Coordinates of C-alpha atoms in Angstrom, one line a residue:
M159 CA -9.7 21.8 61.9
K160 CA -6.9 23.5 60.1
N161 CA -9.1 24.7 57.3
L162 CA -11.1 26.8 59.8
R163 CA -8.5 29.6 59.3
K164 CA -10.2 30.5 56.0
A165 CA -13.8 30.2 57.1
S166 CA -14.7 33.7 58.1
S167 CA -14.4 35.1 54.6
M168 CA -17.4 32.9 53.6
L169 CA -20.1 34.8 55.6
L170 CA -22.6 36.6 53.5
C171 CA -24.3 39.9 54.2
L172 CA -28.2 40.0 54.5
T173 CA -30.5 43.0 54.2
V174 CA -32.4 43.7 57.4
A175 CA -35.6 45.6 58.2
S176 CA -36.0 49.2 59.0
T177 CA -36.7 48.4 62.7
L178 CA -33.0 49.3 63.1
L179 CA -34.1 52.8 64.2
A180 CA -35.1 51.3 67.5
A181 CA -31.6 50.2 68.0
C182 CA -30.1 53.6 67.9
G183 CA -30.2 53.2 71.6
S184 CA -29.7 54.9 74.8
S185 CA -28.7 58.4 75.6
K186 CA -26.1 59.2 78.3
G187 CA -27.2 58.2 81.7
E188 CA -29.3 55.2 80.7
D189 CA -28.4 51.7 81.8
S190 CA -26.7 49.3 79.5
S191 CA -29.0 46.3 79.1
A192 CA -25.9 44.1 78.5
S193 CA -23.8 45.0 81.4
G194 CA -26.0 46.6 83.9
T195 CA -23.5 49.5 84.3
S196 CA -24.5 53.1 83.6
K197 CA -23.0 55.5 81.1
T198 CA -21.4 57.5 83.9
A199 CA -17.8 58.2 83.0
Q200 CA -15.1 56.8 85.1
D201 CA -11.4 57.6 84.9
V202 CA -9.9 56.0 81.8
K203 CA -6.1 55.9 81.6
K204 CA -4.6 56.7 78.3
E205 CA -1.4 54.9 79.3
G206 CA -0.7 51.9 81.5
F207 CA -2.9 49.2 83.1
P208 CA -5.4 48.6 84.4
I209 CA -7.4 50.8 82.0
I210 CA -10.1 51.9 84.5
D211 CA -10.4 52.6 88.2
K212 CA -13.3 50.2 88.8
P213 CA -14.0 46.8 87.2
L214 CA -16.3 47.0 84.2
T215 CA -18.3 44.2 82.5
L216 CA -19.2 44.5 78.8
S217 CA -20.9 42.2 76.3
M218 CA -19.3 41.0 73.1
M219 CA -20.8 39.3 70.1
S220 CA -18.5 37.2 67.9
Q221 CA -18.2 34.1 65.7
D222 CA -16.9 30.9 67.4
A223 CA -14.8 28.2 65.8
G224 CA -16.0 25.9 68.5
V225 CA -12.7 24.8 69.8
A226 CA -12.9 26.0 73.4
D227 CA -14.9 27.9 76.0
W228 CA -14.1 31.6 75.6
N229 CA -14.5 32.2 79.4
K230 CA -11.7 29.7 80.0
M231 CA -9.3 30.8 77.3
P232 CA -6.0 32.0 78.9
V233 CA -5.8 35.0 76.6
N234 CA -9.2 36.3 77.6
Q235 CA -8.4 35.7 81.2
E236 CA -5.1 37.5 81.0
M237 CA -6.7 40.5 79.2
E238 CA -9.3 40.8 82.0
K239 CA -6.5 40.8 84.6
L240 CA -4.5 43.3 82.7
T241 CA -7.2 45.8 81.7
G242 CA -9.9 45.5 84.4
I243 CA -12.5 44.8 81.7
K244 CA -14.5 41.6 81.7
F245 CA -16.6 40.4 78.8
T246 CA -19.7 38.2 78.6
Y247 CA -19.8 36.4 75.3
Q248 CA -22.7 36.0 72.8
L249 CA -21.2 33.5 70.4
S250 CA -22.5 32.0 67.2
P251 CA -21.0 29.2 65.1
I252 CA -19.2 30.5 62.0
D253 CA -21.7 29.2 59.5
S254 CA -24.7 30.9 61.3
F255 CA -23.1 34.0 62.5
A256 CA -24.1 36.3 59.6
T257 CA -27.8 35.5 60.2
K258 CA -27.5 36.0 63.9
K259 CA -25.6 39.2 63.5
N260 CA -28.3 40.7 61.3
L261 CA -31.1 39.5 63.6
V262 CA -29.4 41.4 66.4
F263 CA -29.1 44.5 64.3
A264 CA -32.8 44.3 63.3
S265 CA -34.0 43.6 66.9
G266 CA -32.0 46.4 68.5
D267 CA -30.9 44.1 71.3
L268 CA -27.2 45.0 70.7
P269 CA -24.0 43.8 72.4
D270 CA -21.6 46.5 73.6
V271 CA -19.0 45.4 71.0
F272 CA -18.9 43.3 67.8
Y273 CA -15.6 41.3 67.6
G274 CA -14.4 39.3 64.6
A275 CA -17.7 40.5 63.2
D276 CA -17.2 40.5 59.4
L277 CA -18.9 43.9 59.1
K278 CA -19.3 44.6 55.4
P279 CA -18.8 48.2 54.1
A280 CA -22.6 48.3 53.6
D281 CA -23.0 47.4 57.3
Q282 CA -20.6 50.1 58.4
V283 CA -22.3 52.8 56.4
T284 CA -25.9 51.7 57.1
Y285 CA -25.6 51.1 60.9
G286 CA -23.0 53.9 61.4
T287 CA -25.2 56.6 59.8
Q288 CA -28.2 55.4 61.8
G289 CA -26.3 55.7 65.1
V290 CA -26.2 52.0 65.8
L291 CA -22.3 51.9 65.5
V292 CA -20.3 54.6 67.3
P293 CA -17.7 56.7 65.3
L294 CA -14.3 55.7 66.5
E295 CA -12.0 58.4 65.1
K296 CA -12.6 60.7 68.0
Y297 CA -11.3 58.2 70.5
I298 CA -8.4 57.3 68.2
D299 CA -7.3 61.0 67.8
E300 CA -7.9 61.9 71.5
G301 CA -5.3 59.4 72.7
Y302 CA -7.3 56.3 73.6
A303 CA -5.8 54.2 70.9
P304 CA -2.1 55.1 70.4
N305 CA -1.2 51.9 68.6
I306 CA -4.0 52.4 66.0
K307 CA -3.1 56.1 65.7
K308 CA 0.5 55.2 65.0
I309 CA -0.5 52.7 62.3
F310 CA -2.9 55.3 60.7
D311 CA -0.2 58.0 60.8
E312 CA 2.4 55.7 59.2
H313 CA -0.1 54.3 56.7
P314 CA -2.6 57.0 55.9
D315 CA -4.1 54.8 53.1
I316 CA -5.4 52.4 55.8
R317 CA -7.2 55.2 57.7
M318 CA -8.6 56.5 54.4
S319 CA -9.7 53.1 53.4
Y320 CA -11.8 52.7 56.6
T321 CA -13.3 56.2 56.5
T322 CA -16.9 56.2 55.2
P323 CA -18.4 59.0 53.0
D324 CA -19.7 60.9 56.0
G325 CA -16.1 61.2 57.4
H326 CA -16.4 58.6 60.2
I327 CA -14.6 55.4 61.1
Y328 CA -17.2 52.9 62.3
A329 CA -15.1 49.7 62.3
L330 CA -11.5 48.5 62.6
P331 CA -9.7 46.2 60.2
N332 CA -7.3 43.3 60.6
I333 CA -4.0 44.7 59.5
D334 CA -1.3 42.5 57.9
L335 CA 1.1 44.5 55.8
S336 CA 3.3 41.5 55.1
A337 CA 0.5 39.3 53.7
V338 CA 0.6 38.0 50.2
W339 CA -2.3 35.6 49.8
Y340 CA -5.7 37.1 49.3
R341 CA -7.1 33.6 49.0
S342 CA -5.4 30.3 49.6
P343 CA -3.3 29.5 46.6
M344 CA -2.9 26.6 44.2
W345 CA -0.3 23.7 44.6
Y346 CA 1.1 21.0 42.5
N347 CA 1.4 17.4 43.8
G348 CA 5.2 16.9 43.8
K349 CA 4.9 13.1 43.4
F350 CA 3.2 13.6 40.1
L351 CA 5.8 16.1 38.9
K352 CA 8.5 13.7 39.8
A353 CA 6.8 10.7 38.1
L354 CA 6.4 12.7 34.9
K355 CA 9.9 14.0 35.1
M356 CA 8.8 17.6 35.1
T357 CA 11.9 19.7 35.7
E358 CA 10.1 23.0 35.0
L359 CA 6.6 24.1 36.0
P360 CA 4.1 25.2 33.2
K361 CA 4.5 28.8 32.2
T362 CA 1.5 29.2 29.8
T363 CA -2.0 27.9 29.6
D364 CA -1.0 25.6 26.8
E365 CA 1.8 24.1 28.8
L366 CA -0.6 23.7 31.8
Y367 CA -3.1 21.9 29.6
T368 CA -0.4 19.6 28.3
Y369 CA 0.8 18.8 31.8
L370 CA -2.7 18.0 33.0
K371 CA -3.3 15.8 30.0
R372 CA -0.2 13.9 30.8
V373 CA -1.4 13.3 34.3
K374 CA -4.6 11.8 33.0
D375 CA -2.9 9.7 30.2
E376 CA 0.4 8.5 31.9
D377 CA -0.7 7.0 35.2
A378 CA 1.0 9.8 37.2
N379 CA 0.3 8.1 40.6
G380 CA 1.7 4.8 39.3
N381 CA -1.1 2.5 40.6
G382 CA -2.0 1.1 37.2
K383 CA -5.5 2.6 37.4
N384 CA -7.0 5.5 35.5
D385 CA -8.0 7.3 38.7
E386 CA -5.9 10.5 38.4
I387 CA -7.8 13.8 38.8
P388 CA -5.6 16.5 37.1
L389 CA -7.5 19.5 38.6
T390 CA -10.2 19.5 41.2
S391 CA -12.3 22.2 42.9
V392 CA -15.4 22.9 45.0
K393 CA -17.8 24.9 42.8
L394 CA -14.8 26.8 41.4
D395 CA -14.8 29.1 44.5
D396 CA -11.3 27.9 45.5
L397 CA -9.6 28.4 42.2
R398 CA -11.5 31.2 40.5
M399 CA -9.4 34.1 41.8
Y400 CA -6.1 32.4 41.0
F401 CA -7.1 31.3 37.5
L402 CA -8.7 34.7 36.5
G403 CA -5.2 36.1 36.9
F404 CA -4.1 34.0 33.9
W405 CA -6.3 36.3 31.9
G406 CA -5.1 39.6 33.5
I407 CA -8.0 39.9 36.0
Y408 CA -7.4 40.9 39.6
D409 CA -10.8 40.0 41.2
E410 CA -13.8 37.9 40.6
V411 CA -16.4 40.8 40.8
Y412 CA -14.8 44.2 40.0
Y413 CA -11.3 45.6 39.9
A414 CA -9.4 48.7 38.8
D415 CA -6.7 48.4 36.2
K416 CA -3.4 50.3 36.2
D417 CA -5.0 53.3 34.8
G418 CA -7.7 53.4 37.5
K419 CA -10.5 52.2 35.2
V420 CA -13.0 50.0 37.0
H421 CA -14.1 46.7 35.3
Y422 CA -16.9 44.3 36.1
T423 CA -15.2 40.9 35.7
P424 CA -18.0 38.7 34.4
Q425 CA -18.4 40.8 31.3
E426 CA -14.7 41.1 30.4
E427 CA -13.1 39.2 27.5
G428 CA -10.6 37.8 29.9
Y429 CA -13.5 36.2 31.8
K430 CA -14.6 34.6 28.6
G431 CA -11.0 33.2 28.2
Y432 CA -11.2 31.8 31.7
L433 CA -14.5 30.0 30.9
T434 CA -13.2 28.7 27.6
F435 CA -10.1 27.2 29.2
L436 CA -12.1 25.5 32.0
N437 CA -14.6 24.2 29.5
R438 CA -11.8 22.7 27.5
L439 CA -10.5 21.0 30.7
W440 CA -14.0 19.7 31.5
K441 CA -14.6 18.3 28.0
D442 CA -11.3 16.4 28.1
N443 CA -12.0 15.1 31.7
L444 CA -9.1 17.1 33.1
L445 CA -11.3 19.1 35.5
D446 CA -13.0 17.0 38.2
H447 CA -16.6 16.3 37.1
E448 CA -17.6 16.3 40.8
T449 CA -16.5 20.0 41.0
F450 CA -20.0 21.3 41.4
S451 CA -21.3 18.6 43.7
Q452 CA -18.5 17.6 46.1
T453 CA -17.8 18.9 49.6
P454 CA -14.4 20.1 50.8
E455 CA -14.0 16.9 52.8
Q456 CA -14.6 14.8 49.7
K457 CA -12.0 16.8 47.7
K458 CA -9.5 16.3 50.6
A459 CA -10.1 12.6 50.6
K460 CA -9.1 12.4 47.0
G461 CA -5.9 14.3 47.8
Q462 CA -5.0 11.9 50.6
S463 CA -5.6 9.0 48.2
N464 CA -2.9 10.6 45.9
Q465 CA -5.3 11.2 43.0
I466 CA -5.0 15.0 42.6
A467 CA -2.4 16.8 40.5
L468 CA -3.3 20.4 41.0
F469 CA -5.5 21.8 43.8
N470 CA -6.2 24.7 46.2
D471 CA -5.6 24.8 49.9
Y472 CA -4.0 26.9 52.6
Y473 CA -1.0 24.5 52.6
P474 CA -0.5 21.5 50.3
Y475 CA -0.2 19.0 53.2
F476 CA -3.7 20.0 54.3
T477 CA -5.0 18.2 51.2
L478 CA -2.3 15.6 50.5
G479 CA -1.7 14.6 54.1
G480 CA 1.7 14.0 55.6
E481 CA 4.0 16.6 57.2
P482 CA 4.9 20.1 56.0
S483 CA 7.6 19.9 53.3
S484 CA 8.9 21.7 50.2
D485 CA 8.0 18.7 48.0
N486 CA 4.8 20.2 46.6
P487 CA 5.5 23.5 44.9
L488 CA 3.3 26.6 44.8
M489 CA 1.7 27.0 41.4
T490 CA 3.3 29.7 39.2
P491 CA 0.5 31.6 37.6
V492 CA 0.6 31.0 33.9
K493 CA 0.4 33.3 30.9
S494 CA -2.5 33.3 28.4
E495 CA -3.1 35.1 25.1
V496 CA -4.0 38.3 27.1
A497 CA -1.2 40.9 27.0
G498 CA 0.3 41.6 30.5
S499 CA -0.8 38.3 31.9
P500 CA -0.4 36.6 34.3
V501 CA -1.3 38.8 37.3
Y502 CA -2.1 38.0 40.9
G503 CA -4.7 39.6 43.1
K504 CA -2.6 39.9 46.3
H505 CA -3.7 40.7 49.8
P506 CA -4.4 44.4 50.2
G507 CA -2.8 44.5 53.7
I508 CA -6.1 45.1 55.5
S509 CA -9.3 43.1 55.8
A510 CA -12.0 44.1 53.4
Q511 CA -14.5 43.8 56.2
G512 CA -14.6 45.4 59.6
T513 CA -13.5 43.2 62.5
F514 CA -14.4 45.3 65.5
A515 CA -17.1 47.9 66.3
I516 CA -18.5 49.6 69.3
T517 CA -22.3 50.0 69.5
S518 CA -24.5 52.8 70.9
K519 CA -25.3 50.5 73.9
N520 CA -21.7 50.6 75.1
P521 CA -21.4 52.5 78.4
A522 CA -17.6 53.1 78.2
P523 CA -16.4 53.6 74.6
E524 CA -13.1 55.3 75.8
A525 CA -12.2 52.3 77.9
T526 CA -13.3 49.9 75.1
M527 CA -11.0 51.7 72.6
R528 CA -8.0 51.3 75.0
W529 CA -8.9 47.6 75.4
I530 CA -8.9 46.9 71.6
D531 CA -5.9 49.1 70.9
Y532 CA -3.7 46.7 72.9
Q533 CA -4.2 44.2 70.1
Y534 CA -2.8 46.6 67.5
G535 CA 0.6 46.8 69.4
Y536 CA 3.4 44.3 69.5
E537 CA 2.7 42.8 73.0
G538 CA -1.1 42.5 72.5
A539 CA -0.7 41.1 69.0
T540 CA 1.8 38.5 70.3
L541 CA -0.6 37.5 73.1
Y542 CA -3.6 37.1 70.7
S543 CA -1.7 35.4 67.9
Q544 CA 0.5 33.0 69.9
G545 CA -1.0 32.8 73.3
P546 CA 0.5 33.7 76.7
E547 CA 4.3 33.5 77.1
N548 CA 5.7 30.2 78.4
V549 CA 2.8 28.1 77.1
L550 CA 3.7 27.4 73.4
W551 CA 6.7 29.8 73.2
K552 CA 9.2 31.7 75.3
Y553 CA 11.6 34.5 74.6
K554 CA 15.2 33.8 73.7
N555 CA 15.9 37.6 73.7
K556 CA 13.0 39.8 74.8
E557 CA 14.8 43.0 73.7
T558 CA 15.1 41.8 70.1
H559 CA 11.7 40.0 70.2
E560 CA 13.4 36.7 69.3
K561 CA 11.3 33.7 70.5
E562 CA 11.5 30.0 70.4
W563 CA 8.8 27.3 70.5
L564 CA 8.1 25.1 73.5
P565 CA 6.8 21.5 73.3
V566 CA 3.1 21.4 72.8
P567 CA 1.4 20.2 76.0
G568 CA 0.2 16.6 75.6
G569 CA 2.0 16.3 72.2
K570 CA -1.0 17.8 70.4
E571 CA -1.0 19.6 67.0
R572 CA 0.4 23.1 67.7
D573 CA -2.1 25.2 65.8
E574 CA -5.1 23.3 67.2
Y575 CA -3.8 23.7 70.7
R576 CA -3.3 27.4 70.1
G577 CA -7.1 27.5 69.3
T578 CA -7.8 26.6 72.9
L579 CA -5.7 29.5 74.2
T580 CA -7.0 32.5 72.1
P581 CA -10.1 33.6 70.1
N582 CA -7.7 34.4 67.2
Y583 CA -8.3 31.0 65.6
G584 CA -10.6 30.1 62.7
I585 CA -12.0 33.7 62.4
L586 CA -10.6 37.0 61.2
T587 CA -10.1 39.0 64.4
P588 CA -9.1 42.7 65.0
G589 CA -5.4 43.4 65.4
M590 CA -2.2 43.4 63.4
N591 CA 0.4 41.0 62.2
S592 CA 4.0 41.7 61.4
S593 CA 7.3 39.8 61.0
E594 CA 8.2 40.9 64.5
L595 CA 5.6 38.5 66.0
T596 CA 7.2 35.4 64.5
K597 CA 10.9 36.3 64.9
G598 CA 12.7 33.1 65.7
L599 CA 9.6 31.0 65.3
K600 CA 9.6 30.3 61.6
T601 CA 10.3 26.8 60.5
D602 CA 12.2 25.7 57.4
F603 CA 8.8 25.2 55.8
D604 CA 7.7 28.8 56.6
S605 CA 10.9 30.1 55.0
W606 CA 10.3 28.0 51.9
I607 CA 6.7 29.4 51.7
D608 CA 8.2 33.0 51.9
K609 CA 10.6 32.2 49.1
E610 CA 7.9 30.7 46.9
N611 CA 5.7 33.8 47.4
A612 CA 8.7 36.1 46.6
D613 CA 9.6 34.2 43.5
K614 CA 6.2 33.5 42.0
L615 CA 3.5 35.9 43.3
T616 CA 4.9 39.1 44.7
P617 CA 6.4 40.2 41.3
I618 CA 3.0 40.1 39.6
G619 CA 0.8 41.0 42.6
K620 CA -1.5 43.9 42.9
A621 CA -4.3 44.5 45.5
P622 CA -7.5 43.9 43.6
F623 CA -9.5 46.9 44.7
P624 CA -9.2 49.4 47.6
N625 CA -11.6 49.3 50.5
V626 CA -14.0 51.9 49.2
Y627 CA -17.5 53.0 50.5
L628 CA -20.6 53.8 48.6
T629 CA -23.2 56.2 50.0
N630 CA -26.3 54.8 51.5
E631 CA -28.3 55.3 48.4
E632 CA -25.6 53.9 46.1
Q633 CA -25.1 50.9 48.4
S634 CA -28.8 50.1 48.4
E635 CA -28.8 50.2 44.6
A636 CA -25.5 48.2 44.3
T637 CA -26.7 45.5 46.8
A638 CA -29.9 45.0 44.8
L639 CA -28.2 44.8 41.5
L640 CA -25.4 42.5 42.7
S641 CA -27.8 40.1 44.4
D642 CA -29.4 39.3 41.0
L643 CA -26.2 39.5 39.0
N644 CA -24.2 37.3 41.3
T645 CA -26.8 34.6 41.2
Y646 CA -27.1 34.7 37.4
V647 CA -23.3 34.8 36.9
K648 CA -22.7 31.8 39.1
Q649 CA -25.4 29.8 37.3
M650 CA -24.0 30.7 33.9
E651 CA -20.4 30.0 35.0
A652 CA -21.3 26.4 35.8
K653 CA -23.3 26.0 32.6
F654 CA -20.5 27.4 30.4
V655 CA -17.8 25.3 32.0
T656 CA -19.8 22.1 31.8
G657 CA -21.0 22.8 28.3
Q658 CA -24.7 23.0 29.2
E659 CA -24.5 26.5 27.7
P660 CA -22.3 26.7 24.6
L661 CA -19.7 29.5 24.6
S662 CA -21.1 30.6 21.3
N663 CA -23.9 32.2 23.4
W664 CA -21.5 34.5 25.1
D665 CA -22.9 37.6 23.3
Q666 CA -26.4 36.8 24.6
Y667 CA -25.0 36.3 28.1
A668 CA -23.1 39.6 28.0
A669 CA -26.2 41.4 26.8
Q670 CA -28.3 39.9 29.6
I671 CA -25.9 41.0 32.4
K672 CA -25.8 44.5 30.9
K673 CA -29.6 44.5 31.0
M674 CA -29.4 43.4 34.6
G675 CA -27.2 46.5 35.5
S676 CA -23.6 45.5 35.1
D677 CA -22.7 48.8 33.6
R678 CA -24.3 50.6 36.5
I679 CA -22.1 48.6 38.9
V680 CA -19.1 49.8 37.0
E681 CA -20.4 53.4 37.3
L682 CA -21.1 53.2 41.0
Y683 CA -17.7 51.7 41.9
Q684 CA -15.9 54.0 39.5
G685 CA -17.3 56.9 41.4
A686 CA -16.3 55.4 44.7
Y687 CA -12.9 54.6 43.4
D688 CA -12.4 58.1 42.1
R689 CA -13.5 59.6 45.5
W690 CA -11.0 57.3 47.2
K691 CA -8.2 58.3 44.9
S692 CA -8.9 62.0 45.2
A693 CA -8.7 61.8 49.0
K694 CA -5.1 60.3 48.8

């Protein structure tokens, strides 16, 4: 269940039919099909609770990690009591949510709000300009979202990064200005390091190769069998971002360098270096030959059998088993022949996708903005991230925000129990995160993670690409081009790595992706990047 934390980033955007125009919805005075309430304004408080003078019922569509009934979650119940707003829930499992979301957009049978909705920039531009999603900046600036307004005023880049080309904000991000990991990182199996008497971690690609070769040749797990797997993966999706940094690349599709020049990763020389290295590992049986066929569960089983030397996961014990400890170090990104390497594509501080939006069917957008704004302040963010006070935690000092953990009811695993309290589990939800939320709650393991990040990743980190928007026409063109390019690039990546396609055919490959529009992708995103930069 723990690996659910990462699942929401895997949803893919689909293109939907032009029947969206039917969804642009009701004018003032019409009944909301979802709630049965009318669009007659009622008094909405800009401060204090409850938010409204009469109870209000709205509908919400979201992804569901499948841990608990949202109607019975204490956080949702507490929010209803606090605000006077009740939600009915239209939930879809994580792996089918993208399809359901796009069917809803196409049919026009909209909820009042999308929550944890993974709204791509293309979704925001398309459905915003068509009137399906409501512009939010008016309600933010008129005092219905003081917490969001404060964040935007203190960090104008965040506001700018969520403002579409027509000047509107159609969705809200998840904000975490203390985040480092953009993807879950790579870890070394500490038992193997100890067995091979490794006192220093590899610093270059050559040193990394040498270490992985030793794992294979020297019985690193000490069982007398040749069953060690130096490096494993699931279709390279879990290691690609990290490994590309060894060749100076910040993102797996496109990125901007220090001079603001946009690059399309799969046609860069650094990408060729990445493929060449992985092909070398494959040929020498150092990269798991089940990489392109195994499931995450099969990969994890190898870790718990103590066969894996280097792997990706949110935390090392998720793969290796056991308890949290500092025995399995974070991988230090290694240097290649590329000048300026390694680099690390770090978390940009905001979600690349929209996590919350109000639709044209919503009868009370002002009240809805006050409701969501609570999650962007300290008290609301604490409630949603850790559950209600005195269940899993209590205050040691409320004035300084210092907390302490309470025993988990029934002796259950803490994080999984938290998933029964709050919808903020397994999906990327709207709101904010800061160090204030976890004051007093960090374990020794948490502090060790912070130090590993500070020593190994933060000094070489850079956000891969700002959250930019293309125009409708540009987005349609880019979506069509990238659909074909992404499919071809993934196929060729597997072929180059496994040797089905020799790297001597790189020039033919590069010519083919140019023919398919890779230079046009650079041109489109360079224009969007330049517009973003000029607005700063």
